[in-house]
mmCIF file of C-alpha atoms in Angstrom:
data_model
loop_
_atom_site.group_PDB
_atom_site.id
_atom_site.type_symbol
_atom_site.label_atom_id
_atom_site.label_comp_id
_atom_site.label_asym_id
_atom_site.label_seq_id
_atom_site.Cartn_x
_atom_site.Cartn_y
_atom_site.Cartn_z
ATOM 1 C CA UNK A 1 0.146 -0.103 -0.182
ATOM 2 C CA UNK A 2 1.424 3.385 -0.587
ATOM 3 C CA UNK A 3 -0.051 5.711 1.476
ATOM 4 C CA UNK A 4 0.871 8.472 -0.546
ATOM 5 C CA UNK A 5 -1.687 7.378 -3.726
ATOM 6 C CA UNK A 6 -3.579 10.194 -4.644
ATOM 7 C CA UNK A 7 -6.748 8.034 -4.414
ATOM 8 C CA UNK A 8 -6.464 8.171 -0.460
ATOM 9 C CA UNK A 9 -5.952 12.185 -0.365
ATOM 10 C CA UNK A 10 -7.677 13.862 -3.531
ATOM 11 C CA UNK A 11 -11.522 13.479 -3.651
ATOM 12 C CA UNK A 12 -11.454 13.674 -7.868
ATOM 13 C CA UNK A 13 -9.008 11.062 -8.036
ATOM 14 C CA UNK A 14 -10.689 8.380 -5.405
ATOM 15 C CA UNK A 15 -14.190 9.104 -7.781
ATOM 16 C CA UNK A 16 -12.390 8.538 -10.632
ATOM 17 C CA UNK A 17 -10.671 5.231 -9.146
ATOM 18 C CA UNK A 18 -13.952 4.108 -7.637
ATOM 19 C CA UNK A 19 -15.618 4.629 -11.156
ATOM 20 C CA UNK A 20 -13.134 2.703 -13.214
ATOM 21 C CA UNK A 21 -13.839 -0.297 -10.538
ATOM 22 C CA UNK A 22 -17.486 -0.385 -10.713
ATOM 23 C CA UNK A 23 -17.823 1.121 -14.280
ATOM 24 C CA UNK A 24 -14.621 -0.143 -16.320
ATOM 25 C CA UNK A 25 -16.519 0.631 -19.846
ATOM 26 C CA UNK A 26 -18.276 3.357 -18.931
ATOM 27 C CA UNK A 27 -21.207 4.758 -16.349
ATOM 28 C CA UNK A 28 -24.032 2.832 -16.133
ATOM 29 C CA UNK A 29 -27.125 3.890 -14.485
ATOM 30 C CA UNK A 30 -28.025 2.279 -11.597
ATOM 31 C CA UNK A 31 -31.420 2.689 -11.636
ATOM 32 C CA UNK A 32 -32.747 1.207 -15.272
ATOM 33 C CA UNK A 33 -29.001 -0.312 -15.537
ATOM 34 C CA UNK A 34 -28.471 1.421 -18.891
ATOM 35 C CA UNK A 35 -25.441 2.583 -20.191
ATOM 36 C CA UNK A 36 -25.904 4.145 -24.149
ATOM 37 C CA UNK A 37 -28.239 6.777 -22.739
ATOM 38 C CA UNK A 38 -26.129 7.938 -19.622
ATOM 39 C CA UNK A 39 -24.353 11.882 -20.125
ATOM 40 C CA UNK A 40 -22.245 13.753 -18.131
ATOM 41 C CA UNK A 41 -23.742 16.349 -16.518
ATOM 42 C CA UNK A 42 -21.940 19.937 -16.346
ATOM 43 C CA UNK A 43 -21.914 23.053 -14.745
ATOM 44 C CA UNK A 44 -20.581 24.398 -11.563
ATOM 45 C CA UNK A 45 -23.953 23.828 -9.768
ATOM 46 C CA UNK A 46 -23.720 20.132 -9.854
ATOM 47 C CA UNK A 47 -19.824 19.569 -9.094
ATOM 48 C CA UNK A 48 -17.742 16.761 -10.863
ATOM 49 C CA UNK A 49 -18.954 13.151 -10.963
ATOM 50 C CA UNK A 50 -23.080 13.527 -11.726
ATOM 51 C CA UNK A 51 -24.274 11.669 -14.590
ATOM 52 C CA UNK A 52 -28.084 11.813 -16.248
ATOM 53 C CA UNK A 53 -29.721 8.805 -17.875
ATOM 54 C CA UNK A 54 -32.125 9.700 -20.810
ATOM 55 C CA UNK A 55 -34.085 6.640 -20.281
ATOM 56 C CA UNK A 56 -35.404 7.145 -16.868
ATOM 57 C CA UNK A 57 -34.386 10.868 -16.313
ATOM 58 C CA UNK A 58 -33.036 10.379 -12.745
ATOM 59 C CA UNK A 59 -29.402 11.816 -11.512
ATOM 60 C CA UNK A 60 -26.780 9.709 -10.216
ATOM 61 C CA UNK A 61 -22.941 9.534 -8.712
ATOM 62 C CA UNK A 62 -20.989 6.420 -8.675
ATOM 63 C CA UNK A 63 -22.002 6.453 -4.824
ATOM 64 C CA UNK A 64 -25.587 5.824 -5.766
ATOM 65 C CA UNK A 65 -26.563 2.156 -5.428
ATOM 66 C CA UNK A 66 -23.578 1.127 -3.003
ATOM 67 C CA UNK A 67 -22.906 1.098 0.844
ATOM 68 C CA UNK A 68 -20.989 4.814 0.380
ATOM 69 C CA UNK A 69 -24.398 6.120 -0.548
ATOM 70 C CA UNK A 70 -25.919 9.099 1.153
ATOM 71 C CA UNK A 71 -22.549 9.488 3.466
ATOM 72 C CA UNK A 72 -21.391 12.873 4.366
ATOM 73 C CA UNK A 73 -17.394 11.200 4.516
ATOM 74 C CA UNK A 74 -15.501 12.235 1.505
ATOM 75 C CA UNK A 75 -14.891 9.362 -1.173
ATOM 76 C CA UNK A 76 -11.015 9.428 -0.811
ATOM 77 C CA UNK A 77 -11.733 8.781 3.081
ATOM 78 C CA UNK A 78 -14.228 5.701 2.430
ATOM 79 C CA UNK A 79 -11.409 4.305 -0.087
ATOM 80 C CA UNK A 80 -8.341 4.662 2.498
ATOM 81 C CA UNK A 81 -10.879 2.939 5.009
ATOM 82 C CA UNK A 82 -11.534 0.215 2.937
ATOM 83 C CA UNK A 83 -7.897 -0.278 2.165
ATOM 84 C CA UNK A 84 -7.016 -0.276 5.610
ATOM 85 C CA UNK A 85 -9.293 -3.179 6.814
ATOM 86 C CA UNK A 86 -8.618 -5.252 3.831
ATOM 87 C CA UNK A 87 -4.799 -5.069 4.465
ATOM 88 C CA UNK A 88 -4.840 -5.641 8.273
ATOM 89 C CA UNK A 89 -4.839 -9.625 8.268
ATOM 90 C CA UNK A 90 -6.860 -9.317 12.074
ATOM 91 C CA UNK A 91 -8.880 -5.962 11.486
ATOM 92 C CA UNK A 92 -8.865 -2.971 12.335
ATOM 93 C CA UNK A 93 -10.777 -1.473 14.788
ATOM 94 C CA UNK A 94 -13.381 1.279 14.471
ATOM 95 C CA UNK A 95 -11.488 3.360 17.118
ATOM 96 C CA UNK A 96 -7.808 3.310 15.046
ATOM 97 C CA UNK A 97 -10.027 4.301 11.872
ATOM 98 C CA UNK A 98 -11.405 7.267 13.847
ATOM 99 C CA UNK A 99 -7.955 8.553 14.729
ATOM 100 C CA UNK A 100 -6.364 7.681 11.573
ATOM 101 C CA UNK A 101 -9.253 9.156 9.410
ATOM 102 C CA UNK A 102 -9.997 11.975 12.047
ATOM 103 C CA UNK A 103 -13.941 11.420 12.011
ATOM 104 C CA UNK A 104 -15.892 10.435 14.983
ATOM 105 C CA UNK A 105 -15.660 7.119 16.378
ATOM 106 C CA UNK A 106 -19.263 7.287 15.764
ATOM 107 C CA UNK A 107 -18.963 7.450 11.929
ATOM 108 C CA UNK A 108 -15.761 5.241 12.114
ATOM 109 C CA UNK A 109 -17.770 2.433 13.282
ATOM 110 C CA UNK A 110 -20.894 2.662 11.134
ATOM 111 C CA UNK A 111 -17.771 3.035 7.958
ATOM 112 C CA UNK A 112 -16.585 -0.518 9.244
ATOM 113 C CA UNK A 113 -19.918 -2.297 8.824
ATOM 114 C CA UNK A 114 -20.876 -0.829 5.800
ATOM 115 C CA UNK A 115 -17.215 -2.307 4.316
ATOM 116 C CA UNK A 116 -17.793 -5.838 5.928
ATOM 117 C CA UNK A 117 -21.215 -5.510 4.376
ATOM 118 C CA UNK A 118 -19.212 -5.379 1.061
ATOM 119 C CA UNK A 119 -16.948 -8.238 2.036
ATOM 120 C CA UNK A 120 -19.874 -10.314 2.412
ATOM 121 C CA UNK A 121 -21.248 -12.370 -0.511
ATOM 122 C CA UNK A 122 -24.551 -11.535 -2.252
ATOM 123 C CA UNK A 123 -27.334 -13.905 -0.501
ATOM 124 C CA UNK A 124 -29.008 -14.369 -3.579
ATOM 125 C CA UNK A 125 -25.550 -15.502 -5.380
ATOM 126 C CA UNK A 126 -25.296 -19.039 -6.119
ATOM 127 C CA UNK A 127 -21.866 -19.770 -5.002
ATOM 128 C CA UNK A 128 -21.992 -23.343 -5.877
ATOM 129 C CA UNK A 129 -21.172 -26.241 -3.126
ATOM 130 C CA UNK A 130 -17.253 -26.441 -1.975
ATOM 131 C CA UNK A 131 -15.097 -29.422 -2.464
ATOM 132 C CA UNK A 132 -16.023 -31.914 -4.576
ATOM 133 C CA UNK A 133 -14.354 -35.130 -6.236
ATOM 134 C CA UNK A 134 -10.944 -36.450 -4.752
ATOM 135 C CA UNK A 135 -11.272 -33.147 -2.398
ATOM 136 C CA UNK A 136 -11.107 -32.441 0.918
ATOM 137 C CA UNK A 137 -13.220 -30.078 3.137
ATOM 138 C CA UNK A 138 -12.468 -29.590 6.857
ATOM 139 C CA UNK A 139 -15.585 -28.764 9.320
ATOM 140 C CA UNK A 140 -15.097 -27.338 13.040
ATOM 141 C CA UNK A 141 -16.597 -25.312 15.524
ATOM 142 C CA UNK A 142 -15.780 -23.060 17.942
ATOM 143 C CA UNK A 143 -17.181 -20.336 20.369
ATOM 144 C CA UNK A 144 -16.665 -16.683 20.205
ATOM 145 C CA UNK A 145 -16.798 -14.762 23.508
ATOM 146 C CA UNK A 146 -15.259 -13.733 26.212
ATOM 147 C CA UNK A 147 -13.508 -15.060 29.475
ATOM 148 C CA UNK A 148 -14.577 -15.728 32.796
ATOM 149 C CA UNK A 149 -11.712 -15.047 34.292
ATOM 150 C CA UNK A 150 -12.257 -11.136 32.533
ATOM 151 C CA UNK A 151 -15.534 -10.616 34.451
ATOM 152 C CA UNK A 152 -16.477 -9.398 37.661
ATOM 153 C CA UNK A 153 -17.404 -11.818 39.362
ATOM 154 C CA UNK A 154 -16.169 -14.490 37.570
ATOM 155 C CA UNK A 155 -19.613 -15.140 35.924
ATOM 156 C CA UNK A 156 -19.254 -17.137 32.424
ATOM 157 C CA UNK A 157 -20.179 -14.725 29.522
ATOM 158 C CA UNK A 158 -22.722 -16.255 26.936
ATOM 159 C CA UNK A 159 -20.516 -17.395 23.911
ATOM 160 C CA UNK A 160 -21.929 -17.413 20.411
ATOM 161 C CA UNK A 161 -21.066 -21.011 18.176
ATOM 162 C CA UNK A 162 -19.382 -20.522 14.906
ATOM 163 C CA UNK A 163 -19.182 -23.375 12.144
ATOM 164 C CA UNK A 164 -16.468 -22.957 9.743
ATOM 165 C CA UNK A 165 -15.998 -25.183 6.623
ATOM 166 C CA UNK A 166 -12.528 -24.877 4.917
ATOM 167 C CA UNK A 167 -11.452 -26.953 1.701
ATOM 168 C CA UNK A 168 -7.705 -27.683 1.715
ATOM 169 C CA UNK A 169 -6.058 -25.433 -0.714
ATOM 170 C CA UNK A 170 -9.564 -23.242 -1.005
ATOM 171 C CA UNK A 171 -11.996 -20.794 0.520
ATOM 172 C CA UNK A 172 -13.786 -20.830 3.785
ATOM 173 C CA UNK A 173 -16.956 -20.376 4.883
ATOM 174 C CA UNK A 174 -18.131 -19.665 8.522
ATOM 175 C CA UNK A 175 -21.335 -19.294 9.954
ATOM 176 C CA UNK A 176 -23.326 -18.379 13.440
ATOM 177 C CA UNK A 177 -25.504 -20.832 14.553
ATOM 178 C CA UNK A 178 -27.878 -21.176 17.221
ATOM 179 C CA UNK A 179 -26.704 -24.388 18.946
ATOM 180 C CA UNK A 180 -24.253 -26.723 17.889
ATOM 181 C CA UNK A 181 -26.056 -29.859 17.279
ATOM 182 C CA UNK A 182 -26.175 -32.578 14.380
ATOM 183 C CA UNK A 183 -30.013 -31.132 13.490
ATOM 184 C CA UNK A 184 -28.744 -27.521 12.913
ATOM 185 C CA UNK A 185 -24.964 -28.569 11.348
ATOM 186 C CA UNK A 186 -26.714 -30.909 8.992
ATOM 187 C CA UNK A 187 -28.464 -28.166 6.736
ATOM 188 C CA UNK A 188 -25.142 -26.116 6.607
ATOM 189 C CA UNK A 189 -22.826 -29.194 5.704
ATOM 190 C CA UNK A 190 -25.193 -30.570 2.975
ATOM 191 C CA UNK A 191 -26.231 -27.445 1.129
ATOM 192 C CA UNK A 192 -22.251 -25.606 1.264
ATOM 193 C CA UNK A 193 -20.459 -29.287 0.721
ATOM 194 C CA UNK A 194 -20.849 -31.086 -2.480
ATOM 195 C CA UNK A 195 -21.542 -34.787 -1.720
ATOM 196 C CA UNK A 196 -18.324 -36.020 -3.791
ATOM 197 C CA UNK A 197 -16.315 -34.253 -1.037
ATOM 198 C CA UNK A 198 -14.150 -36.031 1.831
ATOM 199 C CA UNK A 199 -15.431 -34.420 5.343
ATOM 200 C CA UNK A 200 -12.821 -34.008 7.508
ATOM 201 C CA UNK A 201 -13.966 -33.187 11.364
ATOM 202 C CA UNK A 202 -12.794 -33.856 15.249
ATOM 203 C CA UNK A 203 -14.451 -36.900 17.159
ATOM 204 C CA UNK A 204 -17.862 -34.734 18.221
ATOM 205 C CA UNK A 205 -20.662 -36.919 17.433
ATOM 206 C CA UNK A 206 -22.445 -34.121 15.433
ATOM 207 C CA UNK A 207 -20.644 -34.694 12.568
ATOM 208 C CA UNK A 208 -21.317 -38.525 12.489
ATOM 209 C CA UNK A 209 -24.533 -39.493 10.964
ATOM 210 C CA UNK A 210 -24.021 -36.597 8.377
ATOM 211 C CA UNK A 211 -20.822 -37.745 7.428
ATOM 212 C CA UNK A 212 -22.131 -41.137 5.637
ATOM 213 C CA UNK A 213 -23.485 -38.829 3.141
ATOM 214 C CA UNK A 214 -20.382 -37.987 1.774
ATOM 215 C CA UNK A 215 -18.039 -39.943 -0.653
ATOM 216 C CA UNK A 216 -16.109 -39.909 3.001
ATOM 217 C CA UNK A 217 -15.585 -38.997 6.261
ATOM 218 C CA UNK A 218 -12.523 -38.665 8.381
ATOM 219 C CA UNK A 219 -11.971 -37.997 11.951
ATOM 220 C CA UNK A 220 -9.243 -37.534 14.690
ATOM 221 C CA UNK A 221 -9.698 -37.562 18.530
ATOM 222 C CA UNK A 222 -8.356 -34.623 20.054
ATOM 223 C CA UNK A 223 -9.215 -35.516 23.498
ATOM 224 C CA UNK A 224 -6.830 -38.294 23.288
ATOM 225 C CA UNK A 225 -4.300 -35.634 21.949
ATOM 226 C CA UNK A 226 -4.531 -36.991 18.339
ATOM 227 C CA UNK A 227 -4.035 -34.340 15.830
ATOM 228 C CA UNK A 228 -2.923 -35.619 12.431
ATOM 229 C CA UNK A 229 -2.670 -39.538 11.791
ATOM 230 C CA UNK A 230 -2.706 -41.608 7.975
ATOM 231 C CA UNK A 231 0.237 -39.998 6.694
ATOM 232 C CA UNK A 232 -0.555 -36.774 7.460
ATOM 233 C CA UNK A 233 -3.798 -36.832 5.802
ATOM 234 C CA UNK A 234 -6.515 -36.986 8.556
ATOM 235 C CA UNK A 235 -6.209 -33.818 10.349
ATOM 236 C CA UNK A 236 -8.448 -30.517 11.130
ATOM 237 C CA UNK A 237 -5.434 -27.964 10.966
ATOM 238 C CA UNK A 238 -6.557 -26.181 8.131
ATOM 239 C CA UNK A 239 -9.889 -24.691 9.891
ATOM 240 C CA UNK A 240 -8.304 -24.722 13.275
ATOM 241 C CA UNK A 241 -5.930 -22.164 11.308
ATOM 242 C CA UNK A 242 -8.277 -20.474 10.156
ATOM 243 C CA UNK A 243 -10.033 -20.369 13.841
ATOM 244 C CA UNK A 244 -7.016 -18.829 15.375
ATOM 245 C CA UNK A 245 -6.532 -15.795 12.814
ATOM 246 C CA UNK A 246 -10.418 -15.185 13.895
ATOM 247 C CA UNK A 247 -9.858 -15.450 17.555
ATOM 248 C CA UNK A 248 -6.941 -13.338 17.549
ATOM 249 C CA UNK A 249 -8.969 -10.868 15.757
ATOM 250 C CA UNK A 250 -12.011 -10.941 17.853
ATOM 251 C CA UNK A 251 -9.781 -11.035 21.449
ATOM 252 C CA UNK A 252 -7.185 -8.731 20.209
ATOM 253 C CA UNK A 253 -8.724 -5.948 17.968
ATOM 254 C CA UNK A 254 -12.243 -6.179 18.606
ATOM 255 C CA UNK A 255 -12.713 -7.429 22.043
ATOM 256 C CA UNK A 256 -16.248 -7.713 21.573
ATOM 257 C CA UNK A 257 -18.422 -8.445 19.115
ATOM 258 C CA UNK A 258 -22.628 -8.778 19.438
ATOM 259 C CA UNK A 259 -24.607 -11.344 18.700
ATOM 260 C CA UNK A 260 -26.316 -8.909 16.284
ATOM 261 C CA UNK A 261 -23.102 -8.097 14.025
ATOM 262 C CA UNK A 262 -21.151 -11.444 14.008
ATOM 263 C CA UNK A 263 -22.146 -12.374 10.761
ATOM 264 C CA UNK A 264 -20.611 -9.433 9.381
ATOM 265 C CA UNK A 265 -17.300 -10.179 11.215
ATOM 266 C CA UNK A 266 -17.138 -13.466 10.324
ATOM 267 C CA UNK A 267 -17.721 -12.148 6.620
ATOM 268 C CA UNK A 268 -15.144 -9.905 6.912
ATOM 269 C CA UNK A 269 -12.511 -12.772 8.145
ATOM 270 C CA UNK A 270 -13.886 -14.891 5.593
ATOM 271 C CA UNK A 271 -12.839 -12.194 2.762
ATOM 272 C CA UNK A 272 -9.516 -11.510 3.937
ATOM 273 C CA UNK A 273 -8.853 -15.630 4.033
ATOM 274 C CA UNK A 274 -10.087 -16.190 0.464
ATOM 275 C CA UNK A 275 -8.396 -13.778 -1.011
ATOM 276 C CA UNK A 276 -5.231 -14.658 1.060
ATOM 277 C CA UNK A 277 -2.990 -14.946 -2.440
ATOM 278 C CA UNK A 278 -4.034 -11.276 -4.135
ATOM 279 C CA UNK A 279 -2.139 -8.371 -2.540
ATOM 280 C CA UNK A 280 -3.537 -5.510 -0.536
ATOM 281 C CA UNK A 281 -4.528 -3.645 -3.733
ATOM 282 C CA UNK A 282 -6.157 -6.621 -5.210
ATOM 283 C CA UNK A 283 -8.290 -7.745 -2.102
ATOM 284 C CA UNK A 284 -9.203 -3.714 -1.640
ATOM 285 C CA UNK A 285 -10.398 -3.511 -5.538
ATOM 286 C CA UNK A 286 -12.536 -7.144 -4.783
ATOM 287 C CA UNK A 287 -14.148 -5.314 -2.145
ATOM 288 C CA UNK A 288 -14.757 -2.002 -3.795
ATOM 289 C CA UNK A 289 -16.618 -4.669 -6.277
ATOM 290 C CA UNK A 290 -18.605 -5.860 -3.404
ATOM 291 C CA UNK A 291 -20.147 -2.495 -2.557
ATOM 292 C CA UNK A 292 -22.986 -2.224 -5.095
ATOM 293 C CA UNK A 293 -26.451 -3.266 -4.464
ATOM 294 C CA UNK A 294 -26.296 -3.175 -0.817
ATOM 295 C CA UNK A 295 -27.576 -0.345 1.449
ATOM 296 C CA UNK A 296 -27.086 -0.240 5.098
ATOM 297 C CA UNK A 297 -28.678 2.310 7.356
ATOM 298 C CA UNK A 298 -27.632 3.635 10.610
ATOM 299 C CA UNK A 299 -30.873 2.818 12.274
ATOM 300 C CA UNK A 300 -30.766 -0.845 11.037
ATOM 301 C CA UNK A 301 -27.293 -1.473 12.252
ATOM 302 C CA UNK A 302 -27.157 0.253 15.648
ATOM 303 C CA UNK A 303 -30.125 -1.138 16.662
ATOM 304 C CA UNK A 304 -29.505 -3.042 19.734
ATOM 305 C CA UNK A 305 -25.647 -3.008 19.546
ATOM 306 C CA UNK A 306 -22.715 -2.557 21.382
ATOM 307 C CA UNK A 307 -20.680 0.717 20.100
#
């Protein structure tokens, strides 16, 4: 990351950068999705970056129809915040962004949630199943929350269960589930993993019955300190490596994650893991592509949240 790059300091350069990412072939109307009838609006009263669609007769900028829409924060600060969140392996707190960008903590908190929403895949996208023939998908669960020793009167905090599926040499998908039971996990496993895959888990009984629905099901018994066997093939080290990054981010950077927003934090860590082979700049561009078609209002985000 070149911190002196004009896209992080100049509003027009930042806008042109975002336009090149969102509209590589020219501006497209976000309302009717037409391109041929879109014209640039001139004049001092409008300012740069405004367009007009001749078909639906609406005006728009590159922000319209994205998580950046209706924000008074300068676009170059949005671009910088997106890059910082993409390039920080364990995440970046809203307090850190508020100090670095010179904005209020409340604004920085909302910014980070909007950017996380951009990192999450669209819910209506068919991303296909994980794994496949001759491929291994590891599944494991963990619990996100604080420790009793860090609380007054040593009262154990409520922890939220998270299940992650990791394809070896591939991507991860993690899910916040209400409880870790065979009944709750089966829909996740059978809808996200191809049946021709080899399922790899620990000795937990919640996977035993569902594991029979796949091409193979291997286990390692952590309760007797067994972590690798069968020549190194049988292990869940990949998914546990993902959990180590997630836990370090939650414990060391964010400190507290509310139940309401846990899915967005998981989306953030999934996104960085799945783009781990990219450069920081390439990862930031992928995040910018994800801002389209998503809106997140402060009222909807902040209700019931711990900020």
